[in-house]
Coordinates of C-alpha atoms and ligand atoms in Angstrom, one line a residue:
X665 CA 0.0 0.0 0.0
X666 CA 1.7 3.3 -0.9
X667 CA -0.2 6.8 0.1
X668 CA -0.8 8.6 -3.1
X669 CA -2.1 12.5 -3.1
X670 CA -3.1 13.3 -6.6
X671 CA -3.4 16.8 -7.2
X672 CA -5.3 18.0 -10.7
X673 CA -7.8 20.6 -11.8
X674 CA -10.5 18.7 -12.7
X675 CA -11.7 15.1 -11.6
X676 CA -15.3 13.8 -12.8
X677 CA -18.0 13.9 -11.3
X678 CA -17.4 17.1 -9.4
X679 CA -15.7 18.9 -12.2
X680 CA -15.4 18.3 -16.0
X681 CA -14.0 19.9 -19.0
X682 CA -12.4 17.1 -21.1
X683 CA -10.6 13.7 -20.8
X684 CA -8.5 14.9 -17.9
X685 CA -11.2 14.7 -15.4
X686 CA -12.6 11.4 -16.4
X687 CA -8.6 9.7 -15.7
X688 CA -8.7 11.6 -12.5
X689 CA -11.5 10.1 -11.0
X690 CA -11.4 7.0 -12.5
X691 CA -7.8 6.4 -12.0
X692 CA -7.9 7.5 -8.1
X693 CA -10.4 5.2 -7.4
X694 CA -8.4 2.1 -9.5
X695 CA -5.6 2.9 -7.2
X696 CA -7.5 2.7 -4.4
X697 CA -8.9 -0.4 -5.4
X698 CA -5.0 -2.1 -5.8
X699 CA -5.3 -1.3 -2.2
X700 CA -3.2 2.2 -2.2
X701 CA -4.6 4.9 0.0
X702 CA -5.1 7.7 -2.2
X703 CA -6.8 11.0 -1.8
X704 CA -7.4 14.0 -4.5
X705 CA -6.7 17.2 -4.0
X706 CA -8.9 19.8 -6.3
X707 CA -10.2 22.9 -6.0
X708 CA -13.8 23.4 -4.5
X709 CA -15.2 25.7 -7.8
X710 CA -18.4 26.9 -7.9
X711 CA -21.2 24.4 -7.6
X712 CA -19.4 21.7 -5.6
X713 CA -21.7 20.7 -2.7
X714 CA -20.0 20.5 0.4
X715 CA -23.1 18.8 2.5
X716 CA -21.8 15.5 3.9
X717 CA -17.9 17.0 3.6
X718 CA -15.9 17.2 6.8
X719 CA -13.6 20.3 7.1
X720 CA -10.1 18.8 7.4
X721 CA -7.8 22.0 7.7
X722 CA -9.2 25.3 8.5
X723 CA -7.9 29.0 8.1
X724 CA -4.5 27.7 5.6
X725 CA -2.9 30.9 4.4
X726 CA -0.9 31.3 2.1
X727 CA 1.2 34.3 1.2
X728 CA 2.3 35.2 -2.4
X729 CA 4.5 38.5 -1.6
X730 CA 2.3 40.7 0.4
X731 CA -0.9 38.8 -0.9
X732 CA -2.4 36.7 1.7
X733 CA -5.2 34.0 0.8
X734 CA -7.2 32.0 3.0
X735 CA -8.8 28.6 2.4
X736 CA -10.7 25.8 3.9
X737 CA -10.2 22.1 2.8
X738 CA -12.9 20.1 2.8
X739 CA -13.0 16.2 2.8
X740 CA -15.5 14.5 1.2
X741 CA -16.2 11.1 -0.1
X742 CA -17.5 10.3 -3.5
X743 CA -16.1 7.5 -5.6
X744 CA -12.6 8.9 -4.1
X745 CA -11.5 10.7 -0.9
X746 CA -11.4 14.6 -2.5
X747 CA -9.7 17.3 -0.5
X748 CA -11.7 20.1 -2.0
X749 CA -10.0 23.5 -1.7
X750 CA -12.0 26.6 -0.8
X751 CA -11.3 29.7 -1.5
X752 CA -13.7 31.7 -2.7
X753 CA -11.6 34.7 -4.1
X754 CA -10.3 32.1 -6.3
X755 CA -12.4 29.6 -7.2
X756 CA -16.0 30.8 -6.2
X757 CA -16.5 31.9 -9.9
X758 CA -18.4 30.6 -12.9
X759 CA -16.0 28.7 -15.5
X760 CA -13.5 26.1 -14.2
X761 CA -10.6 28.0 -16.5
X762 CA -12.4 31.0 -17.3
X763 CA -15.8 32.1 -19.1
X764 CA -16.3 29.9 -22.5
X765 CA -13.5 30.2 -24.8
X766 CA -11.1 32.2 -22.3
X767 CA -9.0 32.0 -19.1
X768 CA -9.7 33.8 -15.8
X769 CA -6.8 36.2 -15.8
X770 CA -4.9 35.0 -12.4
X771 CA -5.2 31.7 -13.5
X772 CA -1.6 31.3 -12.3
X773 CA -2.8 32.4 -8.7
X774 CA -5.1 30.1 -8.6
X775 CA -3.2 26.8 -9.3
X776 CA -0.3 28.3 -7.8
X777 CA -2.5 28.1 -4.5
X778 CA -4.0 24.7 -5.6
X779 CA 0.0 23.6 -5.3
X780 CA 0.6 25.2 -1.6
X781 CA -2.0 23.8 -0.2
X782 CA -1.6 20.3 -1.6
X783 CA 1.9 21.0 -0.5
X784 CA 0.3 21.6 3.2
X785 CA -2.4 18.9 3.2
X786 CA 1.1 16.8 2.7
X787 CA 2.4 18.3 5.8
X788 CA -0.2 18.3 7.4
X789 CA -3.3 15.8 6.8
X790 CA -2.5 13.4 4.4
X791 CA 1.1 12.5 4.2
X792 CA 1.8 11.0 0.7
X793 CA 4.8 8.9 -0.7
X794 CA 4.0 9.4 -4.5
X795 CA 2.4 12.8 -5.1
X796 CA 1.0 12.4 -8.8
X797 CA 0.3 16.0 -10.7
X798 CA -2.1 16.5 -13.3
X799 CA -1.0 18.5 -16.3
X800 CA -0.3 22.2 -15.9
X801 CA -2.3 23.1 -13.3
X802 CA -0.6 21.1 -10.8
X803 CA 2.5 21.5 -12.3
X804 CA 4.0 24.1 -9.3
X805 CA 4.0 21.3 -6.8
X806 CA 7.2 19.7 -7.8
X807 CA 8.1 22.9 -8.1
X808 CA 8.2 24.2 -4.7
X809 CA 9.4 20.7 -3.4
X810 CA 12.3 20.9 -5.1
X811 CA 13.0 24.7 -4.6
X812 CA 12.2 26.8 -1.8
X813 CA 11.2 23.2 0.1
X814 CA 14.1 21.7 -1.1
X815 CA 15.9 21.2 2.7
X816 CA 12.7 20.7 4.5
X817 CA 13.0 17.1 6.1
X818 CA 9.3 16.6 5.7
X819 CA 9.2 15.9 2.3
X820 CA 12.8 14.2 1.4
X821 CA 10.8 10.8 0.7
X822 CA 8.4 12.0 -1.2
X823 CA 8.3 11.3 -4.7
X824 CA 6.6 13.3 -7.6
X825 CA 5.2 12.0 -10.6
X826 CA 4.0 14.2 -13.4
X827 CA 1.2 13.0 -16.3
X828 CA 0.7 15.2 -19.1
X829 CA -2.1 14.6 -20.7
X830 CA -2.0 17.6 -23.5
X831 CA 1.6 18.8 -24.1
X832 CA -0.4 22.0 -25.8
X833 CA -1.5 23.4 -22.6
X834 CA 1.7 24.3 -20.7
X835 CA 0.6 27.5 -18.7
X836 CA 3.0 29.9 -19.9
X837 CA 2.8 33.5 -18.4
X838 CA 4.9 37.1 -18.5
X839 CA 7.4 36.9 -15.8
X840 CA 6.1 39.3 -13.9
X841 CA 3.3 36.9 -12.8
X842 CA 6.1 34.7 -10.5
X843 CA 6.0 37.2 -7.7
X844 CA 2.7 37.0 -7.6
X845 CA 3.3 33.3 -7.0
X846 CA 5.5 33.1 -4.5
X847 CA 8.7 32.6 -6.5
X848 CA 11.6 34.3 -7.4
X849 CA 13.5 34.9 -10.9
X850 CA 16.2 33.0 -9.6
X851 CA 14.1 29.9 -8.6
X852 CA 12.4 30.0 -12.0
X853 CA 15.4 29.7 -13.7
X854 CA 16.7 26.7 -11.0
X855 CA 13.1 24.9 -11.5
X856 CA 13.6 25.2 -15.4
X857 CA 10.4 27.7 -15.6
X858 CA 12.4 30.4 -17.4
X859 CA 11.9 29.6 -21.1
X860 CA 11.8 32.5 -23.9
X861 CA 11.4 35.6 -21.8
X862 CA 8.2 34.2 -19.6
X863 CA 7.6 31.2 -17.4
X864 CA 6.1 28.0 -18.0
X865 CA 4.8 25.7 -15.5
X866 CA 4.9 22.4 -17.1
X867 CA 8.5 22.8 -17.8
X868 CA 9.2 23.7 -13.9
X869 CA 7.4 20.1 -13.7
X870 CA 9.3 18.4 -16.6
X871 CA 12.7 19.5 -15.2
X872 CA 11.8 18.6 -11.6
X873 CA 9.6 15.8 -11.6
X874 CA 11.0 12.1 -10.6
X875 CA 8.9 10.5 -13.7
X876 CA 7.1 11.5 -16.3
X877 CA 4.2 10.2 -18.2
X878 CA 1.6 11.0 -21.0
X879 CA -1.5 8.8 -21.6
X880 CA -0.3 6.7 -24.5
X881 CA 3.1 5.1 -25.6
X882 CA 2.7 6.3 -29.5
X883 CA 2.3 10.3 -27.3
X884 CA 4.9 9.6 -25.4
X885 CA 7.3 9.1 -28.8
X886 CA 5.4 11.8 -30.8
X887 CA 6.1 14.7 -28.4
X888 CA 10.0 14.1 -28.4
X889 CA 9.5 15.3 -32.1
X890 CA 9.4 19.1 -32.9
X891 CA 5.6 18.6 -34.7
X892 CA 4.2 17.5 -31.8
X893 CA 6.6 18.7 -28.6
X894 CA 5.2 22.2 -28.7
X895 CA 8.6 23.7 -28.6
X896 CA 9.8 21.1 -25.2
X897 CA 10.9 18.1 -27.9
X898 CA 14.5 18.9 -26.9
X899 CA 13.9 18.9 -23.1
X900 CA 11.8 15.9 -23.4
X901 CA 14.4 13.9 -25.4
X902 CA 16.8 14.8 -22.7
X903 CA 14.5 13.0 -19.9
X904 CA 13.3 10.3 -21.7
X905 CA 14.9 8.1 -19.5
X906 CA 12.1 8.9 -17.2
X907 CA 9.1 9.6 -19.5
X908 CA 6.7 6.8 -20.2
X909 CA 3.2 6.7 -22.0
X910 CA 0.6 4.9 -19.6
X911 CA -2.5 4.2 -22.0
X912 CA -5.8 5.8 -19.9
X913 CA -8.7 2.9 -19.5
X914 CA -12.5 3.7 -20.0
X915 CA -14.9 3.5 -17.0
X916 CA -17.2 1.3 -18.0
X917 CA -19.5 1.6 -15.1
X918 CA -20.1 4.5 -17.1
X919 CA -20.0 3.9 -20.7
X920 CA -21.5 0.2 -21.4
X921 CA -24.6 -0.3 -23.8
X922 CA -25.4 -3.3 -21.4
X923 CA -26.3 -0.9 -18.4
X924 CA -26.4 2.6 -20.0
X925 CA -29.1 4.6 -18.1
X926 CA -28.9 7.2 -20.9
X927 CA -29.5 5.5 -24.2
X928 CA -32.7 3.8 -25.4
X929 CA -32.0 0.1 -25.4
X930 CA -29.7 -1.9 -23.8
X931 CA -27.3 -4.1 -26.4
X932 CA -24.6 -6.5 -26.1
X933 CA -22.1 -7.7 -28.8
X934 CA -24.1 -11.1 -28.4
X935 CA -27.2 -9.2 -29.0
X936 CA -27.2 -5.8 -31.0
X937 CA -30.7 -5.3 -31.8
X938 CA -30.8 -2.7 -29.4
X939 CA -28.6 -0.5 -30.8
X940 CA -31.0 0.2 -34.0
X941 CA -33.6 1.6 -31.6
X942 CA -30.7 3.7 -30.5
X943 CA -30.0 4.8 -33.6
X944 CA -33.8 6.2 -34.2
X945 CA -34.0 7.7 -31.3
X946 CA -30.9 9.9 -31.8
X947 CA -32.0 10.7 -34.7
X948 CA -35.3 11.8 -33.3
X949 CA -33.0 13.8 -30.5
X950 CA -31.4 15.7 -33.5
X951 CA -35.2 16.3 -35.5
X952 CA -33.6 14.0 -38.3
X953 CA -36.2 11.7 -40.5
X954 CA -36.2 8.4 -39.4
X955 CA -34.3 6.0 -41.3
X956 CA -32.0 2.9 -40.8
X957 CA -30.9 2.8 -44.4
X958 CA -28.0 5.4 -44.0
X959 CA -25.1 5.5 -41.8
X960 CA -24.9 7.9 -39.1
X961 CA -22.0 9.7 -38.3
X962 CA -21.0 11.0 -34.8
X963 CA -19.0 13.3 -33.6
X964 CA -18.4 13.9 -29.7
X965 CA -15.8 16.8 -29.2
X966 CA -14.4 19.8 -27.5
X967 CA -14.3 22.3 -30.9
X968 CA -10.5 23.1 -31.2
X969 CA -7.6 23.0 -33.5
X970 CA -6.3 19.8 -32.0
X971 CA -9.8 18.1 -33.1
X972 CA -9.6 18.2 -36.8
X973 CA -12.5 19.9 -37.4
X974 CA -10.5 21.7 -40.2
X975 CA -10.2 19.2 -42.3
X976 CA -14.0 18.6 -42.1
X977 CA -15.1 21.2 -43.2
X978 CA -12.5 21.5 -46.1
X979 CA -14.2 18.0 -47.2
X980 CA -17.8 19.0 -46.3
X981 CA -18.5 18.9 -50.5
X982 CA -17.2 15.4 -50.8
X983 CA -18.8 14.2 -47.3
X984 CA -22.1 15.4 -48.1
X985 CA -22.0 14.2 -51.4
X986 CA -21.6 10.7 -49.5
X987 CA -25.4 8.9 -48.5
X988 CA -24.7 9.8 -45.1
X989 CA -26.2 11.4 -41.9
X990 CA -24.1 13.6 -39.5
X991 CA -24.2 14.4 -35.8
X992 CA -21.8 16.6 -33.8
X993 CA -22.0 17.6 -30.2
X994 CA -19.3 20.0 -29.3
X995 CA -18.4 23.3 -27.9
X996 CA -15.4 25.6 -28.1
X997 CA -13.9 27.5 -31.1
X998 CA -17.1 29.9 -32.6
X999 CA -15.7 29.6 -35.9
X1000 CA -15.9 26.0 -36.0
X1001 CA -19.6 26.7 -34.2
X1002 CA -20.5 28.6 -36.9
X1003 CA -19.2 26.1 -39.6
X1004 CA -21.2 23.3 -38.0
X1005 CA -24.4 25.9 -37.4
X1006 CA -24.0 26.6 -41.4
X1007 CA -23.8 22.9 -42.7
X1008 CA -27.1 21.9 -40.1
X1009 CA -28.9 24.7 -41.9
X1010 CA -27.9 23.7 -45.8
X1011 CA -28.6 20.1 -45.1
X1012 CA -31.6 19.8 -42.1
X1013 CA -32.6 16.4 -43.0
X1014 CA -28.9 14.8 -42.9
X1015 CA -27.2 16.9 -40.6
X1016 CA -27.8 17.5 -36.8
X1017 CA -25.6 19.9 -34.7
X1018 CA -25.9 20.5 -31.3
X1019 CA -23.3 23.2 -29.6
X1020 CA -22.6 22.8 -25.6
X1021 CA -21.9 20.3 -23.3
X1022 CA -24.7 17.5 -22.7
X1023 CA -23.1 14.4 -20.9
X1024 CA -26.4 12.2 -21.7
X1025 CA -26.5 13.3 -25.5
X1026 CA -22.7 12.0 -25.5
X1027 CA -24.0 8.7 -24.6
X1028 CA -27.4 8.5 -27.3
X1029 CA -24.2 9.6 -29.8
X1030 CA -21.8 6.3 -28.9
X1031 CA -24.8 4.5 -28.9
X1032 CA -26.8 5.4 -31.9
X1033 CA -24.3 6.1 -34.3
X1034 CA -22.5 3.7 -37.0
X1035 CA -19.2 5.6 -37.4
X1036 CA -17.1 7.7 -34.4
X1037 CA -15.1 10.7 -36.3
X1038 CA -12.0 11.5 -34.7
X1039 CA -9.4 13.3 -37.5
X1040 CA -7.4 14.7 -34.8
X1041 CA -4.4 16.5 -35.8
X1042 CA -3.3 15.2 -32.7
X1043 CA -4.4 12.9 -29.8
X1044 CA -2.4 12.3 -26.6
X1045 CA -4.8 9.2 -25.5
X1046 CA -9.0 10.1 -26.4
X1047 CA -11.2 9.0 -25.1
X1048 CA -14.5 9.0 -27.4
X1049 CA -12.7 6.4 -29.6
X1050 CA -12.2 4.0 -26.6
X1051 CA -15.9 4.3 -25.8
X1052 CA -17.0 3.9 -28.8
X1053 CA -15.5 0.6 -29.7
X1054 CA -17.3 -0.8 -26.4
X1055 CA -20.6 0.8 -27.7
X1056 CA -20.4 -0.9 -31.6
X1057 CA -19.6 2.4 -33.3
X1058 CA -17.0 1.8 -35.4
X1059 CA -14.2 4.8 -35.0
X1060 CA -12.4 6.7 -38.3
X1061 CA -9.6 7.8 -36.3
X1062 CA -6.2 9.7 -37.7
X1063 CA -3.9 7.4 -36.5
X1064 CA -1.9 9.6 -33.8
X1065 CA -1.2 9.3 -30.5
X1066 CA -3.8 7.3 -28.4
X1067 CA -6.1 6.5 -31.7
X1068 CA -2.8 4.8 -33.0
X1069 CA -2.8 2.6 -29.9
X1070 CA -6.2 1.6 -29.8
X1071 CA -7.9 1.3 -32.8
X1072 CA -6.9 -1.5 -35.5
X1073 CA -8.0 -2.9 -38.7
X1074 CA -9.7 -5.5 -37.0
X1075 CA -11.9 -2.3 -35.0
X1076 CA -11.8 0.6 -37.2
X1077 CA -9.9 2.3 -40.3
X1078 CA -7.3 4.9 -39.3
X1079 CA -5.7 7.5 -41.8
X1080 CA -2.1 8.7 -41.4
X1081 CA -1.5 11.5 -43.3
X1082 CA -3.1 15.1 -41.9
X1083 CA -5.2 16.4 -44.7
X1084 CA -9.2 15.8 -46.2
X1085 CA -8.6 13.8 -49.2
X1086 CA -6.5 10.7 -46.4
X1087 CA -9.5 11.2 -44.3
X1088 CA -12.1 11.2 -47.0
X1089 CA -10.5 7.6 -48.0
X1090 CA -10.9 6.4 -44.5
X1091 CA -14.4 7.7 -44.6
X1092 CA -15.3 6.0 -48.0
X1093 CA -13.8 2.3 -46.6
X1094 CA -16.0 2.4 -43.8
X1095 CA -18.7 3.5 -45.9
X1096 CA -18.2 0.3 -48.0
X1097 CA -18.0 -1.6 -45.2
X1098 CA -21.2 -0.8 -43.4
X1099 CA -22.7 -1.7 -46.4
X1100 CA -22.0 -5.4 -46.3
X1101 CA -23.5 -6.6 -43.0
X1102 CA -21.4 -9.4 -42.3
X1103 CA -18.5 -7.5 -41.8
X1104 CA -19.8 -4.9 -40.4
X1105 CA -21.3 -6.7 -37.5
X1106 CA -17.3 -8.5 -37.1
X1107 CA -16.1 -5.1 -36.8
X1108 CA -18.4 -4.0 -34.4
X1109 CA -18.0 -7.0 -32.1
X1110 CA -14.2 -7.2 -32.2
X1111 CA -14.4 -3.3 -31.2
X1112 CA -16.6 -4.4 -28.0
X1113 CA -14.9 -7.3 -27.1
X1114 CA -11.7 -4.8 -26.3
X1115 CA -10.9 -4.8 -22.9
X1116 CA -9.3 -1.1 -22.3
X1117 CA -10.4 -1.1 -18.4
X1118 CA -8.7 0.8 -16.0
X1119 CA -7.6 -2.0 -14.1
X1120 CA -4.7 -2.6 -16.4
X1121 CA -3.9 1.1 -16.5
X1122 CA -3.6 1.5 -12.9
X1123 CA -1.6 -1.4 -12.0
X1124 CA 1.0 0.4 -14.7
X1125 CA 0.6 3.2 -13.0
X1126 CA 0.9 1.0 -9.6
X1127 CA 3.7 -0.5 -10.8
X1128 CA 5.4 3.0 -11.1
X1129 CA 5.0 4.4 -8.0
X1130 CA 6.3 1.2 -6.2
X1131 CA 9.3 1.1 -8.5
X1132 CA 9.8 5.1 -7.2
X1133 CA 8.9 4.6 -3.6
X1134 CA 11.4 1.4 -3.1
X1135 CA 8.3 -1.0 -2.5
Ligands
ADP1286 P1 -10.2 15.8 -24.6 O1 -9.8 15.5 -23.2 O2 -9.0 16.3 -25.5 O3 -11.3 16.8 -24.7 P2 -11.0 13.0 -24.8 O4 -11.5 12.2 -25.9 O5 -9.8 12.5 -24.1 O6 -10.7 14.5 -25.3 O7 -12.1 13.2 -23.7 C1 -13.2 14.0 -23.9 C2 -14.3 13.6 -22.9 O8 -15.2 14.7 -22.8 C3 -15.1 12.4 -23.2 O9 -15.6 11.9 -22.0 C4 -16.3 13.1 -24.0 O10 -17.4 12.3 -24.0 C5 -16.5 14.4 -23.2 N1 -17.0 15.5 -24.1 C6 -16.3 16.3 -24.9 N2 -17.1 17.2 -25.4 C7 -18.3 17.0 -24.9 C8 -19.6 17.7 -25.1 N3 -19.7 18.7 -25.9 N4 -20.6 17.2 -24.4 C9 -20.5 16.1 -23.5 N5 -19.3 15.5 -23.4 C10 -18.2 15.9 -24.0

């Protein structure tokens, strides 16, 4: 049994933007299930009931310069033990990062004080052998271990682990920002922060961290390149001898068309009949005709660069030209909003859009589609594909990243190169497959009888931490 703290910005169900949350809570609660005590440490945002929740430290300060802010940390017990940080002139605001499509503009306040007071619940409440940081966000606790901290006894055993789980999001601000932080210039450039005239947490991390992973072994090679190391290629290569790609699982308590509260019938690979009434009711969801004689396309995404939706809508001629039916659920970019608005309205009877975040419409999707789109320019695991081989829905991935590592020939079809016509040929196979039964139903059952449950994932990352902690 090791003590883990895990320390990360989002963890489902108390607070969810993208993939990240999902590993946290899913992973933390795997861990637990090995038999390691683990606890999470995230911020208490907006929204997050505290009824039932036992206060566990009360009054922490914690001074950046002359700034002083107070918090309350709050235990409470949901799938995981969560040490919920309160601080209301930080966190008591609408938007987890910002308002849609921005950043609150003391972002690096914020998860600055997310990483002191993990850094104190350490001390303090929960004393952890491994502490495992979450992207960015959590990037400043290695850190302050490893500089201002660096001679305090309390924390020579502890180990830190880093995952990345999107080298694009590094949290890079001026320099002026580190003394609001806590930090000075000459720390910053000791921790590695100090990178073309501003700071950047996730290199502090990078630099300082004991290991490193991201959440696929085909990432973990692809950002030591300069396409797809977002400018840290060089200082990856350099600690690749600690960097490894742990492929994230899929919860399926949560996403499994034999128990799925959300979707309309209940199907198995033994028995699919379900999954046609699936299909007509998310149709019926998206005001499309009725019809089972033409594939459905889905689309699950955050609307972004990263997703691919570029080369979507440079093919939308030659896709709709294909007898096909679209649906996309997404929010983000409002140019790719307004693309997707724009091809609804030319083609209402084949093409269904819906912008926001709907957790329940993501299910009907992987359950009443035929085809999962994910063109990704890049992907450092993704999850949507991994769901959707479990629900029957045969992904068209771009092989990067985690679509390289999960989907096969034997699943799905996968492209390579990065542009509309490679992922118009992809489209077109699957089209011609779906059209002879057979094979389409051997597709769709090899996809479902993948096993990609956390259980292996976290005895990796098990594995790991007792190879750090001397176990
Ligand atoms: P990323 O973390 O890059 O956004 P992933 O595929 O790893 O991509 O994870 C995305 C997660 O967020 C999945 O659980 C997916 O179902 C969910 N998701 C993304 N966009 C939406 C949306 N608009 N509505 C509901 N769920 C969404």
């Amino acid at each position: 049994m090791i003590p883990i703290l895990m320390v990360a910005s989002e963890a489902a169900p108390l607070a969810k933007v993208g993939g990240l949350a999902d590993v946290v809570g899913a992973l933390s609660a795997a861990l637990q299930e090995l038999g390691h005590e683990v606890a999470v440490v995230l911020p208490r945002y907006r929204g997050i009931p505290l009824d039932g929740a036992q206060r566990v430290y009360g009054n922490l300060e914690v001074w950046f310069g002359p700034a002083c802010y107070r918090a309350n940390v709050y235990l409470r017990e949901d799938r995981s033990r969560y040490l919920l940080v309160d601080c209301p002139a930080l966190y008591d605001r609408p938007g987890i990062y910002g308002p849609p499509g921005g950043d609150h503009p003391d972002n690096h306040v914020r998860f600055a004080l997310l990483a002191r007071a993990a850094i104190a619940l350490a001390r303090h409440v929960f004393r952890p052998r491994i502490i495992h940081c979450h992207d960015w966000q959590a990037s400043l606790v290695p850190v302050y271990l490893r500089t201002i901290l660096r001679y305090d006894p309390t924390f020579i055993a502890t180990r830190t682990v880093l995952t990345i789980h999107n080298l694009g999001y590094q949290g890079i601000f001026p320099t002026s920002a580190l003394a609001e932080i806590g930090l000075d210039p000459e720390a910053a450039v000791t921790a590695g922060m100090s990178f073309d005239g501003r700071i950047n947490f996730l290199r502090g991390a990078i630099c300082l961290s004991d290991r490193i992973t991201v959440v696929s072994p085909t990432y973990a090679r692809e950002i030591q390149t300069p396409e797809l190391g977002f400018g840290l290629d060089q200082l990856l290569r350099e600690r690749s001898d600690v960097l490894r790609g742990i492929l994230n699982g899929a919860d399926y308590s949560e996403w499994n068309p034999e128990t799925d509260p959300y979707i309309a019938a209940h199907y198995s690979a033994e028995d699919l009949s379900g999954k046609a009434v699936c299909k007509q009711d998310l149709l019926a969801e998206f005001s499309l005709p009725q019809q089972s004689e033409r594939p459905v396309i889905g689309m699950v995404s955050r609307l972004d660069w990263q997703k691919g939706f570029d080369l979507v809508r440079e093919a939308a001629g030659e896709l709709m030209a294909e007898d096909l039916a679209l649906v996309v659920l997404g929010t983000g970019s409002p140019e790719y909003e307004r693309f997707l608005r724009e091809l609804a309205a030319a083609h209402p009877d084949r093409v269904g859009v819906r912008i926001g975040f709907d957790n329940r419409l993501a299910h009907k999707i992987e359950a009443g589609a035929d085809i999962f789109l994910m063109p990704s320019r890049y992907e450092p695991c993704g999850l949507n594909q991994i769901y959707s081989l479990r629900y029957g829905t045969v992904p068209v991935v771009r092989a990067t990243g985690g679509l390289e590592d999960t989907v096969d020939e034997s699943t799905g079809f996968k492209f390579r190169d990065y542009n509309a016509r490679a992922m118009m040929e992809a489209l077109r196979a699957a089209l011609a497959a779906w059209r002879d039964r057979p094979r389409w139903e051997a597709l769709m059952r090899a996809g479902m009888k993948k096993d990609f449950s956390w259980r292996a994932s976290a005895a990796r990352y098990s594995e790991l931490f007792r190879e750090l902690a001397g176990y």
